[in-house]
Each structure stands twice: as C-alpha cells, then as structure tokens.
Amino acid sequence: MNPAQREPVGAVAAPTAAAIRRRTVRVAGLGLAGGALGAVYLWHTNPHRPGQVLLPCPLKMTTGILCPLCGGTRMAYDLLHGDVVTAFHDNMVLLALGVPALAYVVGSWLNAGLRGRYFRPRLSARGNAVVLGIAAVWMIARNLVG
C-alpha cells in the first residue's frame, strides 16, 4: 500500500448515509418514547395544584424570580388537555416563539437525518443576541408585572 493512501492513525471514517439514517431513527424513537412517558405522567399530574411531584425551577426556588421558562410545565399540561388560552397565560413567549422554534429545529433535524445528512443548528452572534434579548426582556417584564 502506498504511504500516501494510508489513513492517519486514529482517523475515523465518516459515517455512511445509511448509518446516519439509522441513528436518526433510533434517536427519534427514543425521544418519542421519552416524550410519551413524560406526557403520560404530566397528563395525570396537575402542576396547577400544590404538592405535585415535579421538578421545581432552581432559579425560582433559590431567588423567587421567575425565569423565562417558568410556567413551561403548566403550559405543557394545559396543551395536553387542549386548553390553549390557559397555556398562553402560563408562558406566552414560550408558546408563541419557543414551541414553533423547537418544532422547526426538530423537523429540520429529522428531514436531514432521514436523507442521510448531518444537521447542526447554528445561530449567528446576532441570533444569539436576539434570543438572549427576548429571554431577558420577558424575564424582566413578567417579574415586574407579577
């Protein structure tokens, strides 16, 4: 074998399109199963009532300040039960901006993965500033209003 044709020591061959498809289906299936288990648990656990066994927000627990994601569990519960108005009241920014953004990213990842391609979501510096700015304004506004 010609020394120029040898792969460097420790080099890993790029995965094939079929391997990427299999991994995408496997990860999507695990995510769907985990999400379904979480949804079944949340369906029977009303976060609007005190004393439920749910993960508390660490920021609210330590400081009393609502973070931009506070209300997300209540919002998910209300969406599972078809109450969009109450879900909007629980966290309007997360419902109006976060859910569609997550749906876009997951859909793009699935589309690319099932075609045998990698998908790496990237935000520019401006995109990061916009996301962090929206989160900061939302956090300040909801803590000032109450």
mmCIF file of C-alpha atoms in Angstrom, residues 4 7 9 13-14 28 38 44 49 59 68 77 86 89 95-96 98 100 102 104-105 107 119 131 144:
data_model
loop_
_atom_site.group_PDB
_atom_site.id
_atom_site.type_symbol
_atom_site.label_atom_id
_atom_site.label_comp_id
_atom_site.label_asym_id
_atom_site.label_seq_id
_atom_site.Cartn_x
_atom_site.Cartn_y
_atom_site.Cartn_z
ATOM 1 C CA ALA A 4 0.038 8.428 0.727
ATOM 2 C CA GLU A 7 -5.275 6.766 6.770
ATOM 3 C CA VAL A 9 -3.555 6.743 12.943
ATOM 4 C CA ALA A 13 -14.168 7.129 8.628
ATOM 5 C CA ALA A 14 -17.178 9.354 8.045
ATOM 6 C CA ALA A 28 -36.055 9.988 17.275
ATOM 7 C CA GLY A 38 -43.357 12.318 30.226
ATOM 8 C CA HIS A 44 -52.153 12.721 35.421
ATOM 9 C CA ARG A 49 -52.192 22.146 42.289
ATOM 10 C CA LEU A 59 -33.893 29.970 39.930
ATOM 11 C CA PRO A 68 -38.080 32.806 31.059
ATOM 12 C CA TYR A 77 -50.096 20.303 30.897
ATOM 13 C CA THR A 86 -54.568 28.916 29.843
ATOM 14 C CA HIS A 89 -51.403 32.649 30.106
ATOM 15 C CA LEU A 95 -45.762 29.156 23.499
ATOM 16 C CA ALA A 96 -45.602 31.776 20.744
ATOM 17 C CA GLY A 98 -40.285 28.605 21.708
ATOM 18 C CA PRO A 100 -42.509 26.843 16.856
ATOM 19 C CA LEU A 102 -38.351 23.798 18.618
ATOM 20 C CA TYR A 104 -38.612 23.840 13.230
ATOM 21 C CA VAL A 105 -35.295 22.572 14.629
ATOM 22 C CA GLY A 107 -38.289 18.920 11.856
ATOM 23 C CA PHE A 119 -27.900 18.735 10.726
ATOM 24 C CA VAL A 131 -32.722 35.020 21.698
ATOM 25 C CA LEU A 144 -42.311 43.366 37.228
#
